[in-house]
Each structure stands twice: as C-alpha cells, then as structure tokens.
CSV table of C-alpha atoms in Angstrom, one decimal:
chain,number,residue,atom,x,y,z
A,1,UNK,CA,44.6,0.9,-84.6
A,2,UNK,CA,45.8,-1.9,-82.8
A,3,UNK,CA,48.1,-2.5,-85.2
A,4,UNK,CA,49.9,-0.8,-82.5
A,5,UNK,CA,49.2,-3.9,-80.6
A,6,UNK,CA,52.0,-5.4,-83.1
A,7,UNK,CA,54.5,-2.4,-83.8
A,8,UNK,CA,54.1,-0.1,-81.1
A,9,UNK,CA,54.8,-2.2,-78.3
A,10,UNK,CA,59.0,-2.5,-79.2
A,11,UNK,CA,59.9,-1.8,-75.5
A,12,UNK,CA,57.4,-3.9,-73.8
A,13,UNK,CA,58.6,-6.4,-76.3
A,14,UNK,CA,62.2,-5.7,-75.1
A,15,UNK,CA,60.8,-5.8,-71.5
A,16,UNK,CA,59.7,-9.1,-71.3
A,17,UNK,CA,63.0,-10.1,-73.3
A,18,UNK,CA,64.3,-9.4,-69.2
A,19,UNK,CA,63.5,-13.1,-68.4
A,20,UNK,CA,63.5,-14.1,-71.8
A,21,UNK,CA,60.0,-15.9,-73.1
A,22,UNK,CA,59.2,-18.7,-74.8
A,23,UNK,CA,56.2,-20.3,-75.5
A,24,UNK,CA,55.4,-22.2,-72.6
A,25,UNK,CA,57.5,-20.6,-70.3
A,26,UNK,CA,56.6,-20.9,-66.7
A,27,UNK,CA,58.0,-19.0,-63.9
A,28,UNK,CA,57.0,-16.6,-60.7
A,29,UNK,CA,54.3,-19.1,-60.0
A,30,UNK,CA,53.5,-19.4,-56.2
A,31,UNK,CA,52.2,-22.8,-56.0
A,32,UNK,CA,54.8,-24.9,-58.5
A,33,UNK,CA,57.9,-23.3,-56.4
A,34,UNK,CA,58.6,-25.6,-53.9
A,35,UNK,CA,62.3,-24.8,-54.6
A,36,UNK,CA,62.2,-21.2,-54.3
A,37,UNK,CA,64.6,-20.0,-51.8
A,38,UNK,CA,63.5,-17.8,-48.9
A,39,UNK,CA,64.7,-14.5,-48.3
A,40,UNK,CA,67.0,-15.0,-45.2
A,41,UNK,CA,66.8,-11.3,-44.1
A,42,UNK,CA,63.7,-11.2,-41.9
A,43,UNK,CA,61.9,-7.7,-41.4
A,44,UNK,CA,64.1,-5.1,-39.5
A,45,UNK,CA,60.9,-2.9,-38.9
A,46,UNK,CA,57.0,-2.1,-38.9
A,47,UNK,CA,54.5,-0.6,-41.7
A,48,UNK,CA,54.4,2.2,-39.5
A,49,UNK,CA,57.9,2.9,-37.8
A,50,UNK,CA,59.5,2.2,-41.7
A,51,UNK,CA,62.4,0.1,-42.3
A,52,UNK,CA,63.4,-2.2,-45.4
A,53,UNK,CA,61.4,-5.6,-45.8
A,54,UNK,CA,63.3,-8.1,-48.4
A,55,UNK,CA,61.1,-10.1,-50.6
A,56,UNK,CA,61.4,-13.6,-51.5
A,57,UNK,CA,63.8,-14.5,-53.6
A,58,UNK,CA,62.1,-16.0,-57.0
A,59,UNK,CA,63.5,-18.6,-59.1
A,60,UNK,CA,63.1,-18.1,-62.9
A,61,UNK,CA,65.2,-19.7,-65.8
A,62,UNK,CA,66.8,-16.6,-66.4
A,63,UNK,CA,68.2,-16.2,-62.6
A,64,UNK,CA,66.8,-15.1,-59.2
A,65,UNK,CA,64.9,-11.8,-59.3
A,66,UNK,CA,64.4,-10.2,-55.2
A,67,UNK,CA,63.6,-7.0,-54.1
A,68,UNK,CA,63.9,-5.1,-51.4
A,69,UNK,CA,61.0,-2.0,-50.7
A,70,UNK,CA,62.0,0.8,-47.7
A,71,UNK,CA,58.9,2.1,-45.8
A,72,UNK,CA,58.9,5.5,-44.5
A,73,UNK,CA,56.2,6.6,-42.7
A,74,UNK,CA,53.8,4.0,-43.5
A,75,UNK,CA,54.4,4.3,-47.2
A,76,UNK,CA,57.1,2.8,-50.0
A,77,UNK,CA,59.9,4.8,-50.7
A,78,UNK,CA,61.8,2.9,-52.8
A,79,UNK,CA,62.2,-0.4,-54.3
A,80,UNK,CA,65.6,-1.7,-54.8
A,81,UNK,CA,66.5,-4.5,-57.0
A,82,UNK,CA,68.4,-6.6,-54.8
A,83,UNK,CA,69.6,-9.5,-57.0
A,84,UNK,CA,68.2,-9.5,-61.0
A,85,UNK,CA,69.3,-11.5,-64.3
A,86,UNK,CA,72.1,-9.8,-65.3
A,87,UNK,CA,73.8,-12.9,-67.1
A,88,UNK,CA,74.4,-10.5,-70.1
A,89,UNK,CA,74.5,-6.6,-71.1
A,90,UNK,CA,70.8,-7.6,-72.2
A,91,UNK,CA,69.5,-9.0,-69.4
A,92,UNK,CA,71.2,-5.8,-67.5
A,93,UNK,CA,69.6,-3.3,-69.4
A,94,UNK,CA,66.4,-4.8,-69.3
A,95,UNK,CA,66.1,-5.3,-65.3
A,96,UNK,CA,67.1,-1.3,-65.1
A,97,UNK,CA,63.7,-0.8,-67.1
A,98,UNK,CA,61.6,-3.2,-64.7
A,99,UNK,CA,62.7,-1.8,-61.9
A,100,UNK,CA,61.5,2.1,-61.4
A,101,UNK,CA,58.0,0.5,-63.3
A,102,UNK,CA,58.2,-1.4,-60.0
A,103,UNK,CA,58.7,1.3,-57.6
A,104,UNK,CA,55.6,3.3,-59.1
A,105,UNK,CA,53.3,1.2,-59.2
A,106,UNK,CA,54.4,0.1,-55.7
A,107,UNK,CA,53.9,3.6,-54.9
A,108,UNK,CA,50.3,3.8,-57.4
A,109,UNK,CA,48.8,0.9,-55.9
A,110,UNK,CA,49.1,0.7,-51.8
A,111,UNK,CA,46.8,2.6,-51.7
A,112,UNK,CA,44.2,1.1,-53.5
A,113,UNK,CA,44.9,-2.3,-54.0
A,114,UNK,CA,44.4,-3.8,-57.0
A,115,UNK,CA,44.6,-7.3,-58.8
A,116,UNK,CA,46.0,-5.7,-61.9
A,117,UNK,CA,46.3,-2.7,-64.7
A,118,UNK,CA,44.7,-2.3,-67.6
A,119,UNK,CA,46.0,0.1,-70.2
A,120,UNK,CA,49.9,-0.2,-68.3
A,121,UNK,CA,53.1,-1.6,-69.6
A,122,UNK,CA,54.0,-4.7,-69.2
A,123,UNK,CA,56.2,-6.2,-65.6
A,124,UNK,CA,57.6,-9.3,-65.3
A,125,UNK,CA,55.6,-11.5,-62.7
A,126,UNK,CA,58.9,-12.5,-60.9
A,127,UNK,CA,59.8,-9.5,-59.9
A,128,UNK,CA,55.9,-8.4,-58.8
A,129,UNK,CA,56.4,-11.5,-56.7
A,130,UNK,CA,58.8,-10.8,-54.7
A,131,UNK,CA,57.6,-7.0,-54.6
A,132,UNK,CA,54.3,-8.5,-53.1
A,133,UNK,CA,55.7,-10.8,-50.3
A,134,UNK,CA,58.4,-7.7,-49.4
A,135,UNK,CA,54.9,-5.4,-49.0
A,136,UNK,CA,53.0,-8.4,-47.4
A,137,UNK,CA,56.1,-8.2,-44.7
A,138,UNK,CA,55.6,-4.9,-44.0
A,139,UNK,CA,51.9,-4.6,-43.7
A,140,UNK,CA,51.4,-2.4,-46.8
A,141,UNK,CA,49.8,-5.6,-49.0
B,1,UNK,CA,42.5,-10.3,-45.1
B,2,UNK,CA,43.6,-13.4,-43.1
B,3,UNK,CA,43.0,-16.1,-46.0
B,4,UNK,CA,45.1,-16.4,-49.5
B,5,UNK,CA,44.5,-18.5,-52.2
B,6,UNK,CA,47.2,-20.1,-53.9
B,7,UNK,CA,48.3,-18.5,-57.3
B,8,UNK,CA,49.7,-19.9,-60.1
B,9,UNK,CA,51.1,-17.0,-62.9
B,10,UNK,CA,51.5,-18.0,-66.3
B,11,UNK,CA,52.8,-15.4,-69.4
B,12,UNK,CA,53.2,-15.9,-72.8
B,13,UNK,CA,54.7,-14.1,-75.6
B,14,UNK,CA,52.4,-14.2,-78.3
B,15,UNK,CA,50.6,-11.5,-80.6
B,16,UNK,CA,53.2,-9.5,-80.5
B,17,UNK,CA,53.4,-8.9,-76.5
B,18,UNK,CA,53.0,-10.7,-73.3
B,19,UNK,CA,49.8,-12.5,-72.3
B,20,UNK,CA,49.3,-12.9,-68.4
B,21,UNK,CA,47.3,-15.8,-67.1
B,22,UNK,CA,46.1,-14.9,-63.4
B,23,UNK,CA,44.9,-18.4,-61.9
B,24,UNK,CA,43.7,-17.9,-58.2
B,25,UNK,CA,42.2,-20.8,-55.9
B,26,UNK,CA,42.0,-22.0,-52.4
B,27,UNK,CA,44.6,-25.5,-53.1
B,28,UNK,CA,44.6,-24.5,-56.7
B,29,UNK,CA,46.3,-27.8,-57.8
B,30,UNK,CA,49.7,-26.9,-59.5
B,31,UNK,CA,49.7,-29.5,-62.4
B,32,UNK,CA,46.2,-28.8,-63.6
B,33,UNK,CA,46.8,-25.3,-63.4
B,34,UNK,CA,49.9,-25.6,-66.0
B,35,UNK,CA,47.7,-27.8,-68.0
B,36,UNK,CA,44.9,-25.3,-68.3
B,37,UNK,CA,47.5,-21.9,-68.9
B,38,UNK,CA,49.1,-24.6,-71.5
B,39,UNK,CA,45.7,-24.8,-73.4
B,40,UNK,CA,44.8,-21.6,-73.1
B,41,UNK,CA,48.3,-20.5,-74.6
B,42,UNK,CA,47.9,-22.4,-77.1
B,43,UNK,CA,44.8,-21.2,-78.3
B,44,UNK,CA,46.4,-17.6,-78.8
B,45,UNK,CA,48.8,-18.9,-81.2
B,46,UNK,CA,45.5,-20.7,-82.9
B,47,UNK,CA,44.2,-17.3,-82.7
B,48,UNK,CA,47.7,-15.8,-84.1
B,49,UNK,CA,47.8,-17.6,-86.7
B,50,UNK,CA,44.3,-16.8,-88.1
B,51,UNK,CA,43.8,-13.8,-87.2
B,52,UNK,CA,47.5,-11.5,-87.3
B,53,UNK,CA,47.9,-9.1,-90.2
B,54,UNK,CA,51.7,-9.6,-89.4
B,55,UNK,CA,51.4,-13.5,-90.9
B,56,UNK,CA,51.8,-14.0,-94.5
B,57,UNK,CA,50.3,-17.1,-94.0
B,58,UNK,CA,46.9,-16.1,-91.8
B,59,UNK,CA,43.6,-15.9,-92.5
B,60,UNK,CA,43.4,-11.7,-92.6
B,61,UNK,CA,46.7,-11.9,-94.8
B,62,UNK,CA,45.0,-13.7,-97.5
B,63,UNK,CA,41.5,-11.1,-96.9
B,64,UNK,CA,43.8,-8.3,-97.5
B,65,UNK,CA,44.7,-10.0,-100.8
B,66,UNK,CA,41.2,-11.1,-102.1
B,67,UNK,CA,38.5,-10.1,-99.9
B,68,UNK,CA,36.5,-13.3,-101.6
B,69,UNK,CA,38.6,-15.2,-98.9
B,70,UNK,CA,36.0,-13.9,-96.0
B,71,UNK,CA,33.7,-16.5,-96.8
B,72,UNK,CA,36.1,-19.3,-96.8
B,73,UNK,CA,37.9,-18.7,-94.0
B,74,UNK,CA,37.8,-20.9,-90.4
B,75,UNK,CA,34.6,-20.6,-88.4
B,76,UNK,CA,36.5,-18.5,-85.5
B,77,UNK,CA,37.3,-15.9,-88.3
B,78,UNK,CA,34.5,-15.7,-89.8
B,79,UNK,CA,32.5,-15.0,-86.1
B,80,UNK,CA,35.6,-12.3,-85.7
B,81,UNK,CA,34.5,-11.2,-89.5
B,82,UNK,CA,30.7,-10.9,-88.5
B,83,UNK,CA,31.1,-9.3,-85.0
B,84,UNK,CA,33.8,-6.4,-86.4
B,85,UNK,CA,30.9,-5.3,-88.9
B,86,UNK,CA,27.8,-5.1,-85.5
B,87,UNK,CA,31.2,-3.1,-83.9
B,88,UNK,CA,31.3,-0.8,-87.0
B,89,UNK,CA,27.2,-0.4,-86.8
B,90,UNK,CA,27.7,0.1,-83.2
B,91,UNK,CA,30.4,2.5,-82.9
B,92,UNK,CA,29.1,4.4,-86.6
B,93,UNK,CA,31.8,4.0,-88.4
B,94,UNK,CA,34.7,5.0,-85.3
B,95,UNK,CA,35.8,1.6,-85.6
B,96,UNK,CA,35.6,0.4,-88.7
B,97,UNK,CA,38.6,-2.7,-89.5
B,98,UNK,CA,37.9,-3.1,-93.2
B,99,UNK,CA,39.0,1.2,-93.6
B,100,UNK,CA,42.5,0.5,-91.3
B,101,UNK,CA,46.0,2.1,-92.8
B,102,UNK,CA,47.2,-1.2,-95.0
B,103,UNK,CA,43.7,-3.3,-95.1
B,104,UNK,CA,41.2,-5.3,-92.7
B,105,UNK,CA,42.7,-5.0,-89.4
B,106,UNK,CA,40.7,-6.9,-87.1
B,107,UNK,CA,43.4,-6.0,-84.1
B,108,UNK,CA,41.2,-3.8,-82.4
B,109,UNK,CA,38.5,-6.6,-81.8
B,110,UNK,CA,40.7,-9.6,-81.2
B,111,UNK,CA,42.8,-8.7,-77.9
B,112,UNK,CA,39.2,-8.4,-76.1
B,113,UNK,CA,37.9,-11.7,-78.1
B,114,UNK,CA,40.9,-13.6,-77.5
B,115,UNK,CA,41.8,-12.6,-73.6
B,116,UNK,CA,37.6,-13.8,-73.5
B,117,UNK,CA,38.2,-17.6,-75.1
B,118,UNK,CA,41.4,-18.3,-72.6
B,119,UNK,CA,39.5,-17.0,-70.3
B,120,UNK,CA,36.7,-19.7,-71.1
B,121,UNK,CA,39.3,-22.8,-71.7
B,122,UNK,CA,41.1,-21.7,-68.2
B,123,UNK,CA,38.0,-21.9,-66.8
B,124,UNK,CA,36.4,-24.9,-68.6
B,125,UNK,CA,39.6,-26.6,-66.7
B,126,UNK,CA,38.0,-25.9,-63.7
B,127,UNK,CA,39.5,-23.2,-62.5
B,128,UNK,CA,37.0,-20.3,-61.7
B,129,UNK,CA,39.2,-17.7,-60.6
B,130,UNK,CA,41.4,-16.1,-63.4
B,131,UNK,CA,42.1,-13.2,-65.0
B,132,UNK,CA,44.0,-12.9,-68.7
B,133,UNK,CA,45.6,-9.7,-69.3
B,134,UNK,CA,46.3,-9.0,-73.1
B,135,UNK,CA,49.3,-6.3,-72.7
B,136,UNK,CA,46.3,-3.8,-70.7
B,137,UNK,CA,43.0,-5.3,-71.8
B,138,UNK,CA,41.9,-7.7,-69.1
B,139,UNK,CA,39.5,-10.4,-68.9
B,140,UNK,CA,38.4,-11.6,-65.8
B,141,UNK,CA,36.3,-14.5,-64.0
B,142,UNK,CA,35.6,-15.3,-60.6
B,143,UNK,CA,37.3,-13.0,-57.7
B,144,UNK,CA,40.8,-12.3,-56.8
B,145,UNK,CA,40.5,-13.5,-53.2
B,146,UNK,CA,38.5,-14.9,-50.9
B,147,UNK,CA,36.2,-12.3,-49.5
B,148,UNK,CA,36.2,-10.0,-53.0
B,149,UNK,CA,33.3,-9.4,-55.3
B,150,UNK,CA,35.8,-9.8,-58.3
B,151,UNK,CA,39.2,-8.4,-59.4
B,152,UNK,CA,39.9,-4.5,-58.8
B,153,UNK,CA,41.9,-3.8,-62.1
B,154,UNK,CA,43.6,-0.5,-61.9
B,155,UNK,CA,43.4,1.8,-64.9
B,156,UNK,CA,46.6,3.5,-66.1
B,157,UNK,CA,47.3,7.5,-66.0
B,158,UNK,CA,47.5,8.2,-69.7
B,159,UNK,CA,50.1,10.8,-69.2
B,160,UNK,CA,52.2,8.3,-67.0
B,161,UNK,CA,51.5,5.1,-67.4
B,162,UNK,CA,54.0,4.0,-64.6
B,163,UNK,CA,50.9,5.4,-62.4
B,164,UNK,CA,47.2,4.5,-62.4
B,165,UNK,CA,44.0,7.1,-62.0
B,166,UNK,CA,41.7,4.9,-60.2
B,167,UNK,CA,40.3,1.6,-60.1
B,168,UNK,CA,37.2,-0.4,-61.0
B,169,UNK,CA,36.3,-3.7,-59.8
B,170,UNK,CA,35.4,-6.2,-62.6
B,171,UNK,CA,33.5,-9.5,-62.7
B,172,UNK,CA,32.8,-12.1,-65.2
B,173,UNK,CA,33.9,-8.6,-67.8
B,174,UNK,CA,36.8,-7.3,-69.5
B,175,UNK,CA,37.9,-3.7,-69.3
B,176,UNK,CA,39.7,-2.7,-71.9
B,177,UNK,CA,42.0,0.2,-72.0
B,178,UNK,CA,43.2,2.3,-75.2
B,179,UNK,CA,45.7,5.3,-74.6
B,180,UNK,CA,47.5,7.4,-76.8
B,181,UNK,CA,50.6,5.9,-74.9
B,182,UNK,CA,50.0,2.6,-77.0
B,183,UNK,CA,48.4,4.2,-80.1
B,184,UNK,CA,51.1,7.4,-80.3
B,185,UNK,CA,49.9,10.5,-82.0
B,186,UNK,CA,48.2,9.1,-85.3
B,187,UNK,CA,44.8,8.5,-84.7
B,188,UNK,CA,42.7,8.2,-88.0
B,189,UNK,CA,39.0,8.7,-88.4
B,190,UNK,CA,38.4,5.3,-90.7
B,191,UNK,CA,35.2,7.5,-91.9
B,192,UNK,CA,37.5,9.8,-93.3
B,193,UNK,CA,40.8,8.5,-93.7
B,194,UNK,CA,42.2,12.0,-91.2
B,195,UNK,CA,43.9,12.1,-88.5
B,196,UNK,CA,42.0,13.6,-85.7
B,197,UNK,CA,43.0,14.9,-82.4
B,198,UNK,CA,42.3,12.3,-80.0
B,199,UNK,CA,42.1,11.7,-76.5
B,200,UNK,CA,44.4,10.8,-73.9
B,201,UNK,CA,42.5,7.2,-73.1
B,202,UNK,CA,39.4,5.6,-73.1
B,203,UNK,CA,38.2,2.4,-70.6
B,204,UNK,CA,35.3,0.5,-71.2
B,205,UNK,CA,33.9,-2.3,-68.7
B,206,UNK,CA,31.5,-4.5,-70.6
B,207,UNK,CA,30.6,-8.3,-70.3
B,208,UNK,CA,32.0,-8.7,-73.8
B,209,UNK,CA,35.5,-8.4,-74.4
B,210,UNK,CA,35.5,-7.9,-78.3
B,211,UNK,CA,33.2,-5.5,-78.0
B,212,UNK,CA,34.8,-3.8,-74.9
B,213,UNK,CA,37.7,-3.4,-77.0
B,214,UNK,CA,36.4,-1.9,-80.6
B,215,UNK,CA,34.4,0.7,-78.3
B,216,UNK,CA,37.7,1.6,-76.6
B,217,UNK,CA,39.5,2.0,-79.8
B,218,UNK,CA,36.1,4.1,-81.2
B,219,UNK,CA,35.9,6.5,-78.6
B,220,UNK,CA,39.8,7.3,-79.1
B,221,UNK,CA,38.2,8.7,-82.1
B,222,UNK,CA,35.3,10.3,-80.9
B,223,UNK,CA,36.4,11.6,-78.0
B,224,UNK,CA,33.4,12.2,-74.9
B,225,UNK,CA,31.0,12.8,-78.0
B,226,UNK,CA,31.0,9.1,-78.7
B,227,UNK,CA,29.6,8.4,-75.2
B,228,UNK,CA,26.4,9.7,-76.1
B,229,UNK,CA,25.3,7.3,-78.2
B,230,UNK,CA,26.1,4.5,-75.8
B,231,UNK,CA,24.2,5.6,-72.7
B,232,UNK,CA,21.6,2.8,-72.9
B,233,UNK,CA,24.0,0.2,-73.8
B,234,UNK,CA,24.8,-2.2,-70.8
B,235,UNK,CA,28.1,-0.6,-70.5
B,236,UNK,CA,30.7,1.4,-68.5
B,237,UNK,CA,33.0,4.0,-69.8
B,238,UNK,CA,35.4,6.8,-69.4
B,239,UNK,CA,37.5,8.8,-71.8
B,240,UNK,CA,40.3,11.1,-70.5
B,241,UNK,CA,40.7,14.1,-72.5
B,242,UNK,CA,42.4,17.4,-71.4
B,243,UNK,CA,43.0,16.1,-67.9
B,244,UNK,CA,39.2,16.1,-67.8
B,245,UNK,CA,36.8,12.2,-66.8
B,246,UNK,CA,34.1,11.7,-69.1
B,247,UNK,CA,31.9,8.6,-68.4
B,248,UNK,CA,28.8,6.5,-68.6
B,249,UNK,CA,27.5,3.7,-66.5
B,250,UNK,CA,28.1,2.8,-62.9
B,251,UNK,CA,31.5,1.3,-63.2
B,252,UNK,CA,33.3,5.0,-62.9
B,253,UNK,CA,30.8,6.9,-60.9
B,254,UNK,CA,29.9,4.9,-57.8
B,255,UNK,CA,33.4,3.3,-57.6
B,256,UNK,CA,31.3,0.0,-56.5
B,257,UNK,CA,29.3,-2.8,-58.0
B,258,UNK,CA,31.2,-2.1,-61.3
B,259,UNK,CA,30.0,-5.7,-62.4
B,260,UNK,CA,28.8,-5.2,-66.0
B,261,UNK,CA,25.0,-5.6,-67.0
C-alpha cells in the first residue's frame, strides 16, 4: 500500500521542489545561520490587542523565505508570504502551494502546540521558521 | 516556557518524498549535528537502494523476479524480510507484502523501520533529542524542549489534511499515520485480492516503528474490527471511520502519558 509512499505523493514531491532538494541539502537550520538576516520590522502589536508580527527572514539556497502572521483577537488570521523563491514560474507556483498549508496549520496548531504532524503533507522547514519566530513575537508560540 | 534549545533542521529527498530530521539540544553543536543528519541521510539511500520496488537494481526488484533471491539478499533485508512475515501473522493476513498489486512490497514496513535506524545513528552521534519524520510517520527520541515529557506530534484530519484532530505525545515511539488521503480510494484486502471500503485513517503509537507502520496500513483494511485483536498488545491506536474515533490503549483516551509500553 505504500507503494503510494512512491507514486502517490506527486504534489508533495512538487512541494518540496519549492526550495529545490538535493541530497544533502541544508537549510532553515537555527543554529548554522549566523548569516540569517533579521526581520527589521519589529512587532506593531500584542497577542491580545492583534496586529501583524514579521518573522525572520530565512536564508535558503533557493532565496529568502519570510512571513508575516496578523493576530486578531488573540488568534492568527492570516499568514502572508512576505518574500518567497520566486526565481522562476516554478519556484512561483510552488510557494503559492506552501503558503495556505502554512496559514492552517498556523491556525490547527496554536492551540495545541505541537512538535510535528503525522499523517500531513509535507512544508518546507524555511518557511515553518520564520512562521515560528513571527508567532514567538506575538505570544501565540 | 522561558528556555529553548537550539535546533538544527535537516530534510532530505529520498524514497520518493522528504525526510525531516528534527535535532533539538541545549548548545546543540552545529557541526556535529550536520555530521550526524549527514549519516543518517545516508543510510536512507542505503535503505533505498535495498529495499525500493522503484529500483531495478535493489534488493526487492530482484525478489520480485526470483523469490530464491530472499535468502541471498543483505542482512538489513533479510531482518525487513523476516519482520514483514511476524507483521502478516500479527495483523492475519491485513498486511501481507508478498500479496501487494505488482509483487513483494515491503513499503508498508520500511518508512517505520527506516525513520527508526536514523533515528538510532542521530542519536548514536550523541544527540538525544530528535525526531525523523518519514512524509507523516514519525520517529521520535528524547523531548522537544526542555520541560516536555517527549514530542506532541499532531495527527492529521483525514478529510483535510491541512488541519489536525488532536495530538498525542510520543517518546522513545513512532506514530505512524495511514489516511486515505495518501492511499486514495483503492484499498485491497491482500487476503483476497478486493478492494474494500476502508477507512478514513488509522494512527498507531508503538515502540516499534516497523511495526507501528504495517499495523497502520492493516487497520486501513480492517477498519475498527481490526482493533480487537490487538487490545493486549503494548500498543496505541485509532482509526477514523465515518467521522467516528475508534481506539485502543492509553495514547488516544487519556490524552497524557502516551509513552508506548
């Protein structure tokens, strides 16, 4: 059955084509960043007046990936893809997949937080780290 | 939560998907942290090599084509070889690799097994804190942060898998997670070579990730009627069907203390 494993997993496949693997690609990884730039836009609000909190801005191979999350009311009400490899129509087409993913789970997990999914698709780890300073800024994470 | 430990993400496109390495540590030293995702990466490809139906080359390819080949093949595949039959016992017959569409199809067996051994090299590196996520099925050791008793690992909606239905903390376990989602709508009894119905998912928590993984794929078959005969095993499971929760063991009932027996 999970041959499926193999086939059926096309669009994850294409997913992860976003940033472009190969084997021993390395990217989105907190501690071997020293270069990653900050996001210079600083927190314009609180978890529970709302506002928009930027994440960090993360360096991958493929181009910077940053997103910004608006809090209404204590929750996420969007995440917006503020800057995203979009070198080529690919790259483009991809990043408009990753990002509503983002948003829901942003949505799914604040309010149980958890380390990871099992049984979910497949997000890259540069965006889910700039989603996870952005909800670190405003108190949800 | 006033403390983080550093984090160090590593993913690799292998088996057909991505592979996430989740290494977690107070200082977690950057350099031997690439050098441990770097051997554990390349033990998938090992494991690709031997063990993908998709390789002309690999170990099942050439099992397909003589089944004599079984007793020749690499130590690793011949421990996948003998631990797929106790899966058939266990399960009866749901999961049964040597009945798949096209020939033996260990698949089902080796996304738990091999999230388990990088598991084991990340952490014979010296790193105690890591979880490996095989595309949903997720092996994890250690905690996620400081003052956790292990990893909470959300479990995807089956009808959306954008969303998740709950959570269960894991330690030192894998929970593996089979949905119609990944499977689409042809689910086939190996006992009979039908299609049957399904359900919408199935989650099991167990110390064992091969095994956690072949009883997934079972119960897609059996539906809740497949839970029964696994009551007094030293697992945790639940199969959506019809909107409705079935499940066995603690993992799913007390939402706490999911660690498996």
């Amino acid at each position: 059955m999970k041959r499926a494993m193999y086939v059926g997993l096309g669009t994850i496949a294409g997913v992860t084509a976003v940033l472009g693997y190969h084997p021993g690609t390395l990217f989105g990884t907190a501690t071997a960043q020293a270069t990653t730039p900050r996001a210079t836009t600083a927190a314009n609000g609180t978890a529970s007046s709302g506002g928009t909190f930027t994440g960090d801005a993360v360096s991958t191979q493929y181009g910077t990936v940053q997103v910004e999350v608006a809090v209404s009311g204590g929750a996420v009400s969007a995440v917006t893809a503020l800057s995203a490899p979009a070198n080529d129509p690919h790259s483009s087409q991809i990043s408009a997949a990753v990002i509503p993913q983002l948003e829901q789970q942003a949505v799914a997990a604040q309010s149980a937080r958890i380390d990871g999914v099992s049984g979910a698709s497949y997000t890259s780890a540069g965006f889910e780290q700039s989603l996870q300073s952005a909800l670190v800024k405003a108190g949800l994470a | 939560m006033t403390t983080t430990w550093s984090r160090h993400v590593h993913e690799e496109r292998v088996w057909g998907t991505v592979i996430t390495f989740d290494l977690r540590d107070e200082g977690l030293d950057a350099a031997r942290a690439r050098e441990a995702s770097a051997a554990a990466a390349e033990e998938l490809h090992c494991i690709d090599a031997w063990l993908s139906p998709f390789r002309e080359d690999s170990a099942v390819s050439l099992i397909r084509k003589d089944a004599r080949a079984q007793d020749t093949c690499p130590p690793p595949v011949r421990e996948v070889i003998a631990a797929c039959s106790s899966m058939t016992r266990l399960t009866r017959g749901a999961f049964d690799p040597w009945r798949a569409p096209g020939g033996f199809d260990p698949s089902g067996y080796v996304k738990g097994w091999g999230a388990d051994r990088a598991a084991e090299i990340l952490v014979a590196h010296g790193i105690p804190n890591v979880s490996v996520n095989a595309a949903g099925d997720v092996t994890c050791r250690g905690r996620a942060h400081p003052e956790a008793d292990g990893w909470r690992i959300g479990v995807a909606d089956p009808r959306d898998r954008h969303q998740i239905v709950g959570s269960v903390l894991v330690r030192d376990a894998h929970l593996a997670t089979s949905g119609r989602y990944e499977q689409g709508d042809h689910i086939v009894d190996p006992r009979t070579g039908r299609p049957v119905i399904g359900v919408d998912s199935a989650t099991v928590l167990a110390a064992d990730g091969g095994l956690a993984d072949a009883v997934a794929t079972a119960l897609m078959v059996d539906g809740p009627a497949g839970l029964a005969h696994l009551v007094d095993r030293p697992i945790s499971a639940q199969v959506i069907s019809r909107g409705c929760a079935w499940t066995i063991g603690p993992a799913f009932t007390t939402g706490s203390a999911a660690r498996a027996a």
